[in-house]
GROMACS .gro file of C-alpha atoms in nm:
model
  184
    1MET     CA    1   0.028  -0.003   0.000
    2ASN     CA    2   0.126   0.265  -0.171
    3ARG     CA    3   0.163   0.631   0.151
    4LEU     CA    4  -0.098   0.822  -0.005
    5ALA     CA    5  -0.333   0.568   0.006
    6LYS     CA    6  -0.184   0.451   0.344
    7ARG     CA    7  -0.295   0.862   0.425
    8CYS     CA    8  -0.664   0.841   0.313
    9LEU     CA    9  -0.745   0.530   0.461
   10ALA     CA   10  -0.603   0.727   0.847
   11ALA     CA   11  -0.799   1.007   0.748
   12VAL     CA   12  -1.101   0.784   0.721
   13SER     CA   13  -1.014   0.601   1.001
   14ALA     CA   14  -1.203   0.693   1.299
   15LEU     CA   15  -1.501   0.746   1.074
   16LEU     CA   16  -1.501   0.375   1.000
   17GLY     CA   17  -1.516   0.323   1.391
   18ILE     CA   18  -1.156   0.158   1.404
   19GLY     CA   19  -1.011   0.427   1.615
   20ALA     CA   20  -0.706   0.696   1.591
   21LEU     CA   21  -0.477   0.505   1.278
   22SER     CA   22  -0.313   0.799   1.249
   23SER     CA   23  -0.039   0.673   1.187
   24VAL     CA   24  -0.127   0.366   0.871
   25PRO     CA   25   0.189   0.283   0.834
   26GLN     CA   26   0.275   0.189   1.217
   27ALA     CA   27  -0.138   0.047   1.188
   28ALA     CA   28  -0.142  -0.340   1.261
   29GLU     CA   29  -0.120  -0.494   0.969
   30GLY     CA   30  -0.473  -0.691   0.990
   31ASP     CA   31  -0.584  -0.355   1.072
   32ARG     CA   32  -0.555  -0.147   0.804
   33ASP     CA   33  -0.689  -0.514   0.677
   34VAL     CA   34  -1.005  -0.411   0.788
   35LEU     CA   35  -1.003  -0.133   0.742
   36ALA     CA   36  -0.958  -0.099   0.369
   37GLU     CA   37  -1.211  -0.389   0.344
   38ARG     CA   38  -1.476  -0.144   0.480
   39VAL     CA   39  -1.321   0.152   0.285
   40THR     CA   40  -1.433  -0.037  -0.027
   41LYS     CA   41  -1.858  -0.071   0.135
   42LEU     CA   42  -1.910   0.286   0.118
   43SER     CA   43  -2.215   0.389  -0.061
   44ARG     CA   44  -2.399   0.677  -0.093
   45GLY     CA   45  -2.682   0.491   0.155
   46THR     CA   46  -2.361   0.458   0.456
   47GLN     CA   47  -2.568   0.516   0.797
   48TRP     CA   48  -2.244   0.714   1.024
   49LYS     CA   49  -2.201   0.753   1.353
   50PRO     CA   50  -2.074   1.045   1.480
   51VAL     CA   51  -1.778   1.024   1.750
   52GLU     CA   52  -1.764   1.307   1.820
   53ALA     CA   53  -1.869   1.660   1.731
   54VAL     CA   54  -1.717   2.029   1.833
   55PRO     CA   55  -2.024   2.372   1.765
   56ILE     CA   56  -1.914   2.598   1.583
   57ASN     CA   57  -1.940   2.955   1.725
   58PHE     CA   58  -1.984   3.138   1.470
   59LEU     CA   59  -2.087   3.211   1.081
   60THR     CA   60  -1.869   2.925   0.823
   61HIS     CA   61  -2.067   3.015   0.496
   62HIS     CA   62  -2.059   2.760   0.362
   63PRO     CA   63  -1.734   2.448   0.417
   64GLN     CA   64  -1.457   2.316   0.173
   65GLY     CA   65  -1.262   2.190   0.338
   66MET     CA   66  -1.023   2.061   0.675
   67VAL     CA   67  -0.767   1.991   0.873
   68LYS     CA   68  -0.660   1.931   1.201
   69ILE     CA   69  -0.334   1.989   1.304
   70GLY     CA   70  -0.249   1.945   1.686
   71ASP     CA   71  -0.571   2.153   1.818
   72THR     CA   72  -0.641   2.378   1.578
   73LEU     CA   73  -0.919   2.319   1.303
   74PHE     CA   74  -0.833   2.438   0.921
   75VAL     CA   75  -1.121   2.545   0.760
   76SER     CA   76  -1.179   2.632   0.412
   77SER     CA   77  -1.467   2.842   0.328
   78VAL     CA   78  -1.648   3.047   0.055
   79GLU     CA   79  -1.899   3.282   0.152
   80ILE     CA   80  -2.168   3.381  -0.190
   81LYS     CA   81  -2.248   3.735  -0.183
   82GLU     CA   82  -2.362   3.710  -0.508
   83PRO     CA   83  -2.469   3.324  -0.681
   84THR     CA   84  -2.416   3.198  -0.955
   85LYS     CA   85  -2.655   3.247  -1.263
   86ARG     CA   86  -2.751   2.979  -1.554
   87PHE     CA   87  -2.676   3.111  -1.882
   88PRO     CA   88  -2.962   3.064  -2.156
   89GLN     CA   89  -2.611   2.927  -2.384
   90PRO     CA   90  -2.284   2.876  -2.325
   91VAL     CA   91  -2.070   3.215  -2.308
   92ASP     CA   92  -1.717   3.155  -2.390
   93GLY     CA   93  -1.775   2.824  -2.340
   94TYR     CA   94  -1.875   2.871  -1.970
   95ASP     CA   95  -2.242   2.790  -1.891
   96ARG     CA   96  -2.274   3.048  -1.556
   97ASP     CA   97  -2.138   3.329  -1.497
   98THR     CA   98  -1.857   3.406  -1.203
   99GLY     CA   99  -2.099   3.516  -0.933
  100ALA     CA  100  -1.957   3.755  -0.643
  101GLY     CA  101  -1.802   3.608  -0.321
  102VAL     CA  102  -1.561   3.564   0.016
  103GLY     CA  103  -1.279   3.283   0.106
  104HIS     CA  104  -1.148   3.203   0.299
  105LEU     CA  105  -0.978   2.948   0.595
  106PHE     CA  106  -1.044   2.932   0.917
  107LYS     CA  107  -0.791   2.879   1.201
  108ILE     CA  108  -1.060   2.751   1.499
  109ASP     CA  109  -0.998   2.573   1.807
  110LEU     CA  110  -1.166   2.282   1.916
  111LYS     CA  111  -1.427   2.471   2.157
  112GLY     CA  112  -1.548   2.639   1.780
  113ASN     CA  113  -1.417   2.982   1.858
  114LEU     CA  114  -1.317   3.155   1.642
  115ILE     CA  115  -0.885   3.255   1.623
  116ALA     CA  116  -0.829   3.355   1.280
  117ASP     CA  117  -0.975   3.402   0.963
  118ILE     CA  118  -0.777   3.503   0.633
  119THR     CA  119  -0.968   3.570   0.309
  120LEU     CA  120  -0.816   3.385  -0.007
  121GLY     CA  121  -0.868   3.481  -0.385
  122GLU     CA  122  -0.914   3.824  -0.598
  123GLY     CA  123  -1.158   3.954  -0.846
  124THR     CA  124  -1.432   3.615  -0.919
  125VAL     CA  125  -1.178   3.311  -0.752
  126TYR     CA  126  -1.317   3.332  -0.457
  127HIS     CA  127  -1.408   2.983  -0.433
  128PRO     CA  128  -1.190   2.780  -0.139
  129GLY     CA  129  -1.144   2.337  -0.192
  130GLY     CA  130  -0.979   2.084  -0.017
  131ILE     CA  131  -0.751   2.147   0.159
  132ASP     CA  132  -0.431   1.977   0.313
  133TYR     CA  133  -0.160   1.907   0.483
  134ASP     CA  134   0.169   1.901   0.428
  135GLY     CA  135   0.452   1.874   0.783
  136ARG     CA  136   0.503   2.282   0.710
  137TYR     CA  137   0.277   2.480   0.523
  138ILE     CA  138  -0.161   2.452   0.460
  139TRP     CA  139  -0.221   2.444   0.086
  140VAL     CA  140  -0.563   2.617  -0.046
  141PRO     CA  141  -0.671   2.576  -0.378
  142VAL     CA  142  -0.934   2.882  -0.500
  143ALA     CA  143  -1.059   2.861  -0.798
  144GLU     CA  144  -1.381   3.100  -0.944
  145TYR     CA  145  -1.704   2.911  -0.868
  146ARG     CA  146  -1.788   2.721  -1.212
  147PRO     CA  147  -1.657   2.458  -1.404
  148ASN     CA  148  -1.378   2.517  -1.706
  149SER     CA  149  -1.193   2.786  -1.525
  150ARG     CA  150  -0.964   2.887  -1.333
  151SER     CA  151  -0.785   2.805  -0.961
  152ILE     CA  152  -0.522   3.043  -0.778
  153VAL     CA  153  -0.328   2.800  -0.555
  154TYR     CA  154  -0.265   2.910  -0.175
  155ARG     CA  155  -0.002   2.775   0.105
  156VAL     CA  156  -0.020   2.913   0.398
  157ASP     CA  157   0.137   2.914   0.787
  158PRO     CA  158  -0.139   2.763   0.955
  159GLU     CA  159   0.095   3.017   1.265
  160THR     CA  160   0.157   3.286   1.061
  161MET     CA  161  -0.228   3.152   0.890
  162LYS     CA  162   0.076   3.398   0.597
  163ALA     CA  163  -0.060   3.295   0.287
  164GLU     CA  164   0.182   3.308   0.033
  165GLU     CA  165   0.019   3.248  -0.365
  166MET     CA  166   0.263   2.984  -0.462
  167PHE     CA  167   0.135   2.872  -0.865
  168ARG     CA  168  -0.223   3.011  -1.073
  169PHE     CA  169  -0.412   2.671  -1.339
  170PRO     CA  170  -0.604   2.748  -1.623
  171ASP     CA  171  -0.928   2.516  -1.478
  172HIS     CA  172  -1.095   2.525  -1.174
  173ILE     CA  173  -0.866   2.280  -0.883
  174GLY     CA  174  -1.183   2.135  -0.611
  175GLY     CA  175  -0.899   1.984  -0.381
  176VAL     CA  176  -0.525   1.925  -0.361
  177VAL     CA  177  -0.363   1.663  -0.130
  178HIS     CA  178  -0.008   1.651  -0.079
  179ASN     CA  179   0.133   1.302  -0.213
  180THR     CA  180   0.398   1.175   0.077
  181ASP     CA  181   0.590   1.016  -0.173
  182ASP     CA  182   0.768   1.251  -0.417
  183LYS     CA  183   0.693   1.516  -0.156
  184THR     CA  184   0.483   1.699  -0.370
   0.00000   0.00000   0.00000
């Protein structure tokens, strides 16, 4: 099993009732087999049983991605100011306009209190997606709120909440995952 698969299995282990397999490579082979078997049985009809909850004490808008670093949660979210409107016919290859909004990355304590909130994106690029942590930075893609658009990918220092633009991409990036095999 490669490291990326192991990280994916670790991410769902608590949800599937195996407990905190925070280090799947060190987990017993039997635990990994049980987890892999459970993952293959997931479907849209799977019943989930919450094992823990953090009540959030502020408006989160429309959350998109989350990572937990130590005792802190980081949540990407889009605040819609003006919903997109579909075109009767495609315009310049798009099925809708850009709408308007604000991209957020929230830093939250485990009591649900907001520690910090930074905005990400620019102009019509305001829709953050799924995020990941590489051991040093949180990586956040921010795209237009429509398919086949464009994105900016940021890395954010979780301590200072300083964001740095890393690159732009001519398509909608909906999420990023840190590949531990080749550190990309």
